[in-house]
């Protein structure tokens, strides 16, 4: 496992250095944005290559690609700036999706009769604390003299997997009808106490056979009665494997303990010697290898509560469409009336209108006054755009079937890779908007953009990982994985942020506001409480939250429970609903604010929709205390820490959608009125 991760780390570092050097060399005289794509394609393939021969071949291929792109460089300059920007963003997103797809590739294993089938032991942990997991061999169970670990992928390590070879000897299509001895274990009093404590905490184990997770409880707890109170602890010393196959593929596997009597640990005296045994039954099935994920989902160890919740989704859709329709119709009628009133031809009526001194036209000389703290403002827009691309990419990959129950941690690995490769989007959007607003310190803006999410994430992760190390759980990342993730950010994420910022700065035009801004700002009148910033944030946060509240339970049950989420199509629909509601509500709230002659809509649009993250966090607290059975310092810390980060991501994403929707709306209404 360590060798594989170290190899990946070295490969990533070398490839990242090669990427930076090649870009610096090839972009001195060329401004073609497609060149960046060629460089990054080389980086992707290079980082996945281990042999020197392949690397040399890739160098030659890369030289051919960059030369070919240089020939077309003059043609690229003739395209409009807008088309170039959009094409680049689309290509970078497609590039990141392609790399993440490479990460999730899994080839099916084939067997011949009598071939050995490896059973890996993985982890154990309390049933109600899904993220508190320990290595299986931390319990006093059967283990080999020398523990050999399986080479793990990045996603498996992030998911807390720590697979190691077991003592089970299973051969393809070869039954073991009688009890075969696995090992004899002589227990001390301390080891028996460890087993008793684990059984009382409802510890379950997880094995892996041909990428199929096999789970079961290590023991059985009986409690009942009041006077007298019965408290009996039993250990399962025999496991029966049921394995289904189709031709040369393994389709499904599980373990059972029925028809086998457990061993009582009550009143046991030490030293106590136990014999662990197992048996195997192979069964033929007509289910194809491609459909074995369905078999596993339908026969999961954990209770299956997720169902097709079409009624709830339809209810949300109806409410959302009514809300959007209401906003569109009302805003259309109101704006039509405003345009008719503000675009009057009669000079006498116009003088009367100006004397009334009200409405959003009055603040036309202040509405495009840039907000304070432009640096932070643009960084939020950049990181929010990055997470919008990342979320869209993850959902598209999920609907394409790249994530399933057999690919351990694939979605985690894909998210990490996508985050690194979409960093160019954050740098581009932030620097582009910062330049349009007249910002000069673009280097500081890029650094702030790069650290806006990475720094809070690192602080939260460092605290949680430290506690996990203290507990000795598998959720604590090993040093090699930490180095790999740091290398991914230092040599890919950060350089791409810088490169995106350079292109964003260089291709930024003027802001082109429809109205001129005066040097002296207009005085802002007082407003009633229901038009205050707090009221706007409450409305702007609650309505998008209500659109996803039904789906939030299923998401939390998947992330912090035992469910397997497979309804990614529905989730994509809800994602679209969330963005649509956010845009509509932000437009309506911005109009009400401008009508009250308050031109400070820039930051208001950020916080009004971004406050949805607060509502999501409040729901998370409700879920933790009322809908889950999680407990303990480690589990609580993980839940609160990572949920807070998720809500922060909600804030960044929805704030970005809200601002750009409001900006489009404000431009529209001020372009369509007559100016003095």
XYZ file of C-alpha atoms in Angstrom:
676
model
C 0.000 0.000 0.000
C 2.735 2.460 0.974
C 4.794 1.636 -2.130
C 1.845 2.349 -4.397
C 1.046 5.673 -2.732
C 4.677 6.768 -2.699
C 4.965 5.833 -6.373
C 1.865 7.863 -7.177
C 3.261 10.780 -5.190
C 6.606 10.769 -7.013
C 4.840 10.418 -10.350
C 2.551 13.325 -9.554
C 5.390 15.581 -8.366
C 7.581 14.860 -11.391
C 4.657 15.294 -13.751
C 3.645 18.558 -12.101
C 7.175 19.948 -12.355
C 7.317 18.890 -16.009
C 3.975 20.617 -16.618
C 5.158 23.908 -15.109
C 8.461 23.856 -16.992
C 6.806 23.005 -20.295
C 4.221 25.753 -19.913
C 6.855 28.360 -19.068
C 8.907 27.321 -22.092
C 6.094 27.020 -24.611
C 3.989 30.019 -23.634
C 6.691 32.660 -23.887
C 5.760 33.516 -27.444
C 2.336 31.920 -27.705
C -0.933 33.001 -26.161
C -2.997 30.105 -27.451
C -5.266 28.810 -24.742
C -5.421 25.405 -26.358
C -1.725 25.096 -25.586
C -2.584 24.815 -21.923
C -4.846 21.889 -22.670
C -2.033 20.115 -24.508
C 0.296 20.652 -21.576
C -2.236 19.380 -19.091
C -3.047 16.320 -21.202
C 0.641 15.467 -21.080
C 0.592 15.926 -17.305
C -2.363 13.563 -16.918
C -0.843 10.767 -18.943
C 2.589 11.342 -17.450
C 1.331 11.111 -13.884
C -0.262 7.724 -14.641
C 2.867 6.287 -16.280
C 5.447 4.219 -14.416
C 7.917 2.962 -17.043
C 10.817 5.005 -18.416
C 10.136 3.784 -21.950
C 6.559 5.007 -21.828
C 7.695 8.352 -20.439
C 10.134 8.861 -23.306
C 7.406 7.990 -25.776
C 5.121 10.502 -24.125
C 7.773 13.202 -24.388
C 7.904 12.659 -28.156
C 4.111 12.668 -28.359
C 3.945 15.840 -26.324
C 6.417 17.560 -28.620
C 4.244 16.629 -31.604
C 1.081 17.913 -29.880
C 2.587 21.258 -28.909
C 4.067 21.750 -32.383
C 0.733 21.013 -33.982
C -1.014 23.430 -31.666
C 1.528 26.136 -32.464
C 0.668 25.867 -36.181
C -2.920 26.703 -35.376
C -1.968 29.492 -32.990
C -2.633 32.287 -35.468
C -6.082 30.935 -36.199
C -6.874 30.884 -32.502
C -6.068 34.586 -32.186
C -8.779 35.447 -34.657
C -11.551 34.072 -32.445
C -13.377 36.411 -30.148
C -12.305 36.707 -26.543
C -15.635 35.486 -25.251
C -15.555 32.345 -27.359
C -11.989 31.670 -26.267
C -12.867 32.029 -22.592
C -15.877 29.743 -22.786
C -14.054 27.167 -24.885
C -11.194 27.069 -22.428
C -13.462 26.596 -19.419
C -15.371 23.826 -21.185
C -12.145 22.056 -22.152
C -10.735 22.256 -18.652
C -13.924 20.784 -17.219
C -13.878 17.983 -19.790
C -10.203 17.427 -19.045
C -10.837 17.064 -15.329
C -13.738 14.710 -15.987
C -11.553 12.587 -18.212
C -8.813 12.336 -15.622
C -11.286 11.461 -12.890
C -12.721 8.801 -15.161
C -9.258 7.277 -15.484
C -9.031 7.140 -11.688
C -12.278 5.167 -11.405
C -11.500 2.510 -14.017
C -11.803 -1.024 -12.644
C -11.146 -4.162 -14.704
C -13.184 -7.294 -13.865
C -11.316 -10.309 -12.486
C -11.709 -13.727 -14.092
C -11.067 -17.130 -12.501
C -10.664 -20.745 -13.495
C -11.947 -23.619 -11.407
C -9.599 -24.198 -8.511
C -7.976 -20.750 -8.711
C -7.402 -19.154 -5.310
C -9.817 -16.348 -4.383
C -8.284 -13.857 -1.996
C -10.318 -12.699 0.967
C -9.098 -9.432 2.450
C -9.930 -8.387 5.973
C -10.616 -4.677 6.102
C -12.055 -2.884 9.111
C -14.304 -3.105 12.133
C -16.265 -0.498 14.040
C -19.421 0.406 15.965
C -22.562 -0.072 13.907
C -24.019 3.352 14.739
C -20.766 5.292 14.193
C -20.107 4.753 10.488
C -16.904 6.832 10.420
C -15.305 5.308 13.522
C -13.523 2.337 12.009
C -10.476 0.353 13.087
C -8.244 -2.180 11.397
C -9.644 -5.699 11.670
C -6.418 -7.014 13.137
C -6.650 -4.571 16.042
C -9.066 -7.104 17.541
C -7.712 -10.367 19.036
C -8.735 -12.537 16.070
C -7.088 -15.006 13.710
C -4.189 -13.357 11.931
C -1.132 -14.471 9.923
C 2.324 -14.274 11.443
C 3.257 -11.565 8.935
C 0.497 -9.167 7.949
C 0.546 -8.272 4.247
C -1.499 -5.299 3.116
C -3.118 -4.846 -0.260
C -2.059 -1.930 -2.463
C -4.870 0.598 -2.132
C -6.083 3.368 -4.374
C -6.376 6.954 -3.186
C -10.143 6.627 -2.911
C -9.889 3.491 -0.760
C -7.480 5.158 1.650
C -9.700 8.250 1.908
C -12.639 5.945 2.609
C -10.827 4.429 5.600
C -10.035 1.074 3.972
C -6.985 -0.832 5.232
C -7.198 -4.205 3.473
C -4.865 -7.030 4.478
C -4.562 -10.685 3.498
C -6.536 -13.133 5.627
C -6.082 -16.796 6.557
C -9.193 -17.907 4.628
C -8.295 -20.352 1.833
C -11.054 -20.236 -0.777
C -10.794 -21.678 -4.259
C -13.037 -20.821 -7.183
C -16.055 -23.176 -7.452
C -14.644 -25.472 -4.751
C -16.975 -26.033 -1.801
C -15.832 -26.477 1.770
C -18.877 -28.309 3.180
C -17.521 -29.146 6.617
C -16.006 -26.876 9.196
C -12.456 -26.071 8.214
C -10.210 -24.848 10.994
C -9.020 -21.293 10.476
C -6.881 -21.008 13.611
C -6.756 -21.584 17.363
C -6.582 -18.549 19.615
C -5.707 -18.609 23.311
C -7.195 -15.532 25.000
C -5.953 -13.647 28.033
C -8.293 -11.719 30.302
C -7.375 -8.431 28.599
C -8.152 -9.808 25.138
C -11.500 -11.193 26.332
C -12.362 -7.770 27.736
C -11.579 -6.217 24.346
C -13.893 -8.698 22.621
C -16.683 -8.143 25.162
C -16.433 -4.371 24.783
C -16.540 -4.642 20.986
C -19.592 -6.915 21.036
C -21.393 -4.601 23.474
C -20.726 -1.677 21.104
C -22.207 -3.734 18.231
C -18.971 -3.987 16.284
C -19.286 -5.332 12.761
C -16.511 -6.457 10.432
C -15.952 -5.890 6.735
C -14.137 -8.306 4.438
C -13.554 -7.771 0.715
C -13.751 -10.572 -1.851
C -13.296 -9.617 -5.510
C -14.178 -5.984 -4.646
C -17.386 -7.165 -2.970
C -17.760 -5.971 0.640
C -18.808 -8.766 3.019
C -20.094 -7.660 6.415
C -21.256 -9.302 9.602
C -21.280 -8.852 13.364
C -18.390 -10.249 15.362
C -20.711 -11.326 18.149
C -24.213 -11.290 19.557
C -25.599 -9.339 22.525
C -28.717 -10.366 24.415
C -30.340 -7.946 26.820
C -33.750 -8.206 28.405
C -35.777 -8.069 31.563
C -35.724 -5.525 34.344
C -35.606 -7.604 37.510
C -33.507 -9.605 36.968
C -31.679 -7.939 34.071
C -30.196 -10.330 31.493
C -26.946 -9.342 29.812
C -25.345 -12.107 27.733
C -22.417 -11.804 25.323
C -21.727 -14.328 22.561
C -18.931 -14.608 19.982
C -19.386 -16.020 16.480
C -16.524 -18.447 15.936
C -17.767 -19.926 12.646
C -18.518 -18.122 9.373
C -20.211 -19.653 6.351
C -19.429 -18.040 2.985
C -22.117 -18.080 0.282
C -20.584 -17.149 -3.066
C -22.453 -16.825 -6.361
C -20.700 -17.055 -9.712
C -21.495 -16.823 -13.416
C -19.014 -18.598 -15.679
C -15.606 -17.163 -14.708
C -16.855 -14.167 -12.697
C -17.836 -13.801 -9.060
C -21.222 -12.103 -8.791
C -22.070 -11.950 -5.108
C -20.820 -13.079 -1.705
C -21.917 -12.877 1.910
C -21.384 -14.593 5.238
C -23.945 -16.164 7.572
C -23.891 -17.539 11.092
C -27.227 -19.338 11.102
C -27.362 -22.979 12.181
C -24.192 -22.311 14.153
C -24.200 -21.859 17.916
C -22.194 -18.893 19.238
C -19.727 -19.181 22.081
C -20.688 -17.543 25.354
C -18.124 -15.200 26.878
C -20.003 -14.824 30.171
C -18.078 -16.247 33.080
C -15.242 -17.367 30.836
C -12.020 -18.173 32.653
C -8.588 -17.457 31.297
C -6.617 -18.699 29.577
C -9.476 -19.539 27.187
C -8.763 -21.312 23.907
C -11.181 -20.967 20.980
C -11.225 -22.670 17.592
C -12.323 -20.497 14.645
C -13.743 -22.317 11.627
C -15.347 -21.551 8.274
C -17.159 -23.218 5.389
C -17.810 -22.235 1.754
C -20.710 -22.845 -0.618
C -20.527 -21.919 -4.330
C -23.782 -21.344 -6.237
C -24.308 -20.761 -9.948
C -26.412 -17.767 -11.037
C -27.650 -16.340 -14.322
C -26.992 -12.744 -13.252
C -24.387 -11.087 -15.467
C -21.257 -9.448 -14.147
C -22.476 -6.017 -15.293
C -25.583 -6.341 -13.105
C -23.937 -7.617 -9.953
C -24.167 -4.157 -8.384
C -27.947 -4.534 -8.357
C -27.626 -7.857 -6.518
C -25.449 -6.289 -3.875
C -27.739 -3.296 -3.365
C -30.790 -5.499 -3.007
C -29.124 -7.753 -0.428
C -27.132 -5.334 1.685
C -25.980 -6.030 5.235
C -27.413 -2.683 6.275
C -31.173 -2.018 6.302
C -32.449 -0.585 3.042
C -34.597 2.495 3.625
C -33.955 4.540 0.498
C -36.790 4.236 -1.966
C -37.799 6.017 -5.132
C -39.307 9.096 -3.509
C -41.092 10.344 -6.604
C -43.994 11.831 -4.658
C -41.699 14.052 -2.616
C -39.737 15.069 -5.691
C -42.905 15.872 -7.634
C -44.129 17.913 -4.699
C -40.861 19.859 -4.666
C -41.005 20.341 -8.429
C -44.545 21.714 -8.282
C -43.648 24.122 -5.489
C -40.512 25.245 -7.283
C -42.227 25.782 -10.613
C -44.977 27.757 -8.889
C -42.353 29.846 -7.118
C -40.347 30.466 -10.273
C -43.506 31.218 -12.248
C -44.691 33.619 -9.576
C -41.371 35.473 -9.542
C -41.132 35.647 -13.335
C -44.717 36.840 -13.839
C -44.628 39.413 -11.052
C -41.213 40.732 -12.030
C -42.215 40.920 -15.690
C -45.353 42.940 -14.905
C -43.565 45.208 -12.462
C -40.642 45.840 -14.788
C -42.989 46.525 -17.675
C -44.716 49.134 -15.555
C -41.395 50.603 -14.460
C -40.075 50.809 -18.013
C -43.267 52.536 -19.136
C -42.969 55.004 -16.270
C -39.256 55.713 -16.578
C -39.136 55.922 -20.383
C -41.841 58.599 -20.746
C -41.410 61.068 -23.582
C -43.182 64.090 -22.110
C -40.594 66.415 -20.534
C -43.176 67.789 -18.118
C -43.998 64.316 -16.850
C -40.309 63.514 -16.648
C -39.727 66.527 -14.424
C -42.550 65.338 -12.187
C -40.944 61.879 -12.020
C -37.592 63.332 -11.026
C -39.210 65.436 -8.358
C -40.788 62.321 -6.847
C -37.241 61.067 -6.279
C -38.011 57.399 -5.839
C -37.488 54.059 -7.523
C -34.487 52.181 -8.848
C -33.808 54.645 -11.682
C -32.856 57.317 -9.176
C -29.757 55.368 -8.069
C -28.484 54.721 -11.599
C -25.291 56.704 -10.862
C -24.480 54.488 -7.850
C -25.775 51.034 -8.727
C -22.533 50.065 -10.472
C -20.289 51.418 -7.753
C -17.897 48.568 -7.022
C -18.183 46.946 -3.589
C -15.616 47.268 -0.802
C -13.125 44.428 -0.291
C -13.080 43.588 -3.992
C -10.281 41.102 -3.437
C -12.307 38.846 -1.160
C -15.448 39.401 -3.233
C -13.812 38.153 -6.441
C -12.148 35.245 -4.629
C -15.577 34.047 -3.460
C -16.864 34.169 -7.038
C -13.845 32.231 -8.292
C -14.022 29.431 -5.738
C -17.812 29.278 -6.072
C -17.478 28.816 -9.839
C -14.936 26.055 -9.235
C -17.291 24.136 -6.949
C -20.173 24.571 -9.379
C -18.024 22.899 -12.038
C -16.913 20.235 -9.573
C -20.450 19.421 -8.401
C -21.716 19.256 -11.979
C -18.850 16.980 -12.970
C -19.383 14.609 -10.045
C -23.105 14.314 -10.813
C -22.478 13.701 -14.512
C -19.933 11.001 -13.705
C -22.334 9.434 -11.208
C -25.140 9.316 -13.765
C -22.690 7.755 -16.231
C -22.263 4.853 -13.780
C -18.661 5.556 -12.768
C -19.442 5.177 -9.060
C -20.942 2.008 -7.653
C -20.751 -0.190 -4.595
C -17.762 -2.117 -5.962
C -15.504 0.868 -6.429
C -14.386 1.687 -2.916
C -13.971 5.429 -2.422
C -14.087 6.195 -6.165
C -16.220 9.271 -5.602
C -13.731 10.578 -3.025
C -10.806 10.149 -5.393
C -12.742 11.750 -8.253
C -13.646 14.751 -6.075
C -10.007 15.274 -5.062
C -8.785 15.076 -8.653
C -11.570 17.307 -9.953
C -10.851 19.877 -7.264
C -7.204 20.032 -8.331
C -7.924 20.299 -12.045
C -10.793 22.783 -11.741
C -8.557 25.162 -9.787
C -7.878 26.916 -13.072
C -11.537 27.929 -13.172
C -11.355 29.620 -9.782
C -8.217 31.520 -10.739
C -9.671 32.562 -14.089
C -13.020 33.822 -12.770
C -11.534 35.593 -9.737
C -8.733 37.376 -11.617
C -10.998 38.246 -14.545
C -13.617 39.891 -12.341
C -10.966 41.534 -10.157
C -9.346 43.114 -13.219
C -12.716 44.332 -14.510
C -13.344 46.024 -11.172
C -10.063 47.897 -11.469
C -8.057 45.745 -9.074
C -4.277 45.960 -9.298
C -2.973 43.436 -6.760
C -3.878 40.402 -8.862
C -1.129 38.242 -7.331
C -2.646 38.661 -3.875
C -6.060 37.949 -5.374
C -4.858 34.635 -6.835
C -3.266 33.603 -3.547
C -6.429 34.475 -1.638
C -8.518 32.512 -4.148
C -6.288 29.474 -3.793
C -6.451 29.562 0.022
C -10.104 30.517 0.449
C -11.236 26.903 0.712
C -7.957 25.021 1.036
C -6.949 26.744 4.285
C -10.213 26.150 6.239
C -10.308 22.595 4.938
C -6.745 21.950 6.081
C -7.409 23.340 9.560
C -10.566 21.242 10.042
C -8.929 18.147 8.606
C -5.822 18.578 10.778
C -7.919 18.657 13.964
C -10.040 15.654 12.968
C -7.081 13.653 11.696
C -5.172 14.301 14.926
C -8.059 12.981 17.010
C -8.396 9.993 14.657
C -4.692 9.241 15.116
C -5.149 9.385 18.873
C -8.037 6.908 18.618
C -6.040 4.669 16.280
C -8.799 4.496 13.657
C -8.443 3.873 9.947
C -9.963 7.291 9.256
C -6.571 8.804 10.116
C -4.733 9.245 6.833
C -1.238 7.739 6.646
C 1.727 10.041 6.039
C 2.149 8.840 2.439
C -1.421 9.809 1.566
C -1.009 13.208 3.195
C 2.130 13.782 1.106
C 0.272 12.705 -2.030
C -2.609 15.108 -1.394
C -0.243 17.965 -0.594
C 1.704 17.251 -3.782
C -1.546 17.232 -5.760
C -2.377 20.717 -4.496
C 1.148 22.172 -4.583
C 2.148 20.862 -8.002
C -1.223 20.833 -9.784
C -3.950 22.747 -7.927
C -1.995 25.881 -7.076
C -0.126 26.186 -10.417
C -3.399 25.791 -12.310
C -4.943 28.501 -10.135
C -2.058 30.805 -11.039
C -2.294 29.954 -14.735
C -6.049 30.460 -14.723
C -5.539 33.802 -12.979
C -2.974 34.895 -15.570
C -5.329 34.098 -18.429
C -8.258 35.690 -16.610
C -6.293 38.890 -16.049
C -4.990 39.063 -19.595
C -8.345 38.400 -21.219
C -10.369 40.701 -18.974
C -12.075 43.543 -20.796
C -13.718 46.559 -19.248
C -16.684 46.186 -16.926
C -18.813 48.172 -19.419
C -21.415 49.421 -16.987
C -24.532 50.862 -18.691
C -24.495 53.852 -16.314
C -21.750 56.201 -15.256
C -20.857 56.254 -11.559
C -20.542 59.584 -9.726
C -17.662 60.285 -7.391
C -19.908 61.098 -4.442
C -22.163 58.305 -3.269
C -25.859 58.954 -2.765
C -27.311 58.812 0.727
C -29.232 55.610 1.420
C -32.668 56.061 3.002
C -33.766 53.975 5.962
C -35.911 50.929 5.275
C -38.416 48.932 7.363
C -37.243 45.748 9.072
C -38.714 43.428 6.450
C -36.424 45.018 3.831
C -33.305 44.773 5.969
C -30.279 42.643 5.149
C -31.194 40.060 7.816
C -34.700 39.641 6.392
C -33.297 39.249 2.878
C -30.821 36.621 4.076
C -33.584 34.728 5.879
C -35.800 34.671 2.780
C -32.971 34.102 0.313
C -31.615 31.206 2.373
C -34.839 29.492 3.390
C -36.443 29.224 -0.057
C -33.498 27.396 -1.728
C -33.231 25.223 1.380
C -36.912 24.289 1.113
C -36.295 23.136 -2.461
C -33.724 20.554 -1.315
C -34.997 19.749 2.178
C -36.613 16.478 1.062
C -33.421 15.252 -0.596
C -31.198 16.336 2.278
C -32.371 13.456 4.456
C -31.323 10.886 1.855
C -27.985 12.611 1.338
C -27.279 12.653 5.074
C -28.417 9.041 5.397
C -25.851 8.162 2.728
C -22.947 10.260 3.997
C -23.474 9.650 7.711
C -25.544 6.497 7.690
C -25.458 3.071 6.073
C -27.326 3.791 2.862
C -26.095 3.381 -0.711
C -27.275 6.339 -2.793
C -28.034 5.371 -6.371
C -30.678 7.920 -7.432
C -28.219 10.301 -9.043
C -30.688 11.284 -11.748
C -33.072 12.604 -9.120
C -30.195 14.314 -7.356
C -29.232 16.057 -10.597
C -32.808 17.307 -11.005
C -32.793 18.622 -7.435
C -29.432 20.271 -8.116
C -30.932 22.079 -11.108
C -33.934 23.093 -9.022
C -31.649 24.505 -6.335
C -29.726 26.672 -8.792
C -32.920 27.868 -10.500
C -34.614 28.855 -7.248
C -31.465 30.609 -6.060
C -31.239 32.665 -9.251
C -34.928 33.655 -9.192
C -34.988 34.588 -5.521
C -31.791 36.616 -5.793
C -33.224 38.578 -8.723
C -36.412 39.344 -6.803
C -34.547 40.400 -3.655
C -32.149 42.564 -5.668
C -35.097 44.318 -7.309
C -36.726 45.028 -3.949
C -33.440 46.379 -2.636
C -32.917 48.679 -5.621
C -36.508 49.862 -5.414
C -35.747 50.966 -1.848
C -32.919 53.104 -3.338
C -30.233 50.934 -1.775
C -27.454 50.420 -4.319
C -25.333 48.123 -2.109
C -26.602 44.993 -3.826
C -23.188 43.418 -4.476
C -22.473 41.901 -1.083
C -26.201 41.543 -0.340
C -26.579 39.176 -3.295
C -23.678 37.114 -1.937
C -25.062 36.682 1.576
C -28.776 36.442 0.741
C -28.461 33.138 -1.139
C -25.265 32.062 0.601
C -27.175 31.938 3.879
C -28.669 28.666 2.637
C -25.573 27.073 4.160
C -26.769 28.175 7.614
C -30.107 26.427 7.133
C -28.340 23.280 5.931
C -26.159 23.316 9.055
C -29.208 23.727 11.305
C -30.810 20.755 9.575
C -27.577 18.798 10.113
C -27.801 19.434 13.858
C -31.409 18.242 13.813
C -30.380 15.093 11.921
C -27.543 14.357 14.340
C -29.634 14.616 17.489
C -33.007 13.324 16.232
C -32.398 11.054 13.246
C -29.108 9.302 14.001
C -27.569 7.252 16.792
C -24.055 8.614 16.414
C -22.076 9.296 19.573
C -18.537 9.763 20.821
C -15.978 12.533 20.422
C -14.462 11.323 17.143
C -17.758 10.747 15.356
C -19.210 14.046 16.600
C -16.099 15.960 15.601
C -16.101 14.447 12.122
C -19.793 15.151 11.649
C -19.673 18.775 12.775
C -16.353 19.564 11.079
C -17.058 18.119 7.660
C -20.677 19.289 7.717
C -19.490 22.833 8.425
C -17.156 22.592 5.412
C -20.026 21.307 3.263
C -22.196 24.237 4.324
C -19.312 26.565 3.481
C -19.265 25.049 -0.007
C -23.029 25.661 -0.234
C -22.372 29.286 0.649
C -19.703 29.691 -2.044
C -21.714 27.978 -4.782
C -25.055 29.660 -4.190
C -23.460 33.050 -3.544
C -21.834 32.820 -6.968
C -25.088 31.856 -8.681
C -26.920 34.631 -6.842
C -24.434 37.348 -7.774
C -24.184 36.517 -11.473
C -27.987 36.255 -11.739
C -28.371 39.624 -10.009
C -25.644 41.187 -12.169
C -27.368 39.995 -15.330
C -30.680 41.378 -14.061
C -29.246 44.760 -13.029
C -27.538 45.185 -16.376
C -30.767 44.318 -18.147
C -32.975 46.838 -16.377
C -30.509 49.737 -16.651
C -29.796 49.086 -20.316
C -33.505 49.291 -21.072
C -34.195 52.724 -19.592
C -33.468 56.115 -21.099
C -30.578 57.987 -19.549
C -30.260 61.737 -19.145
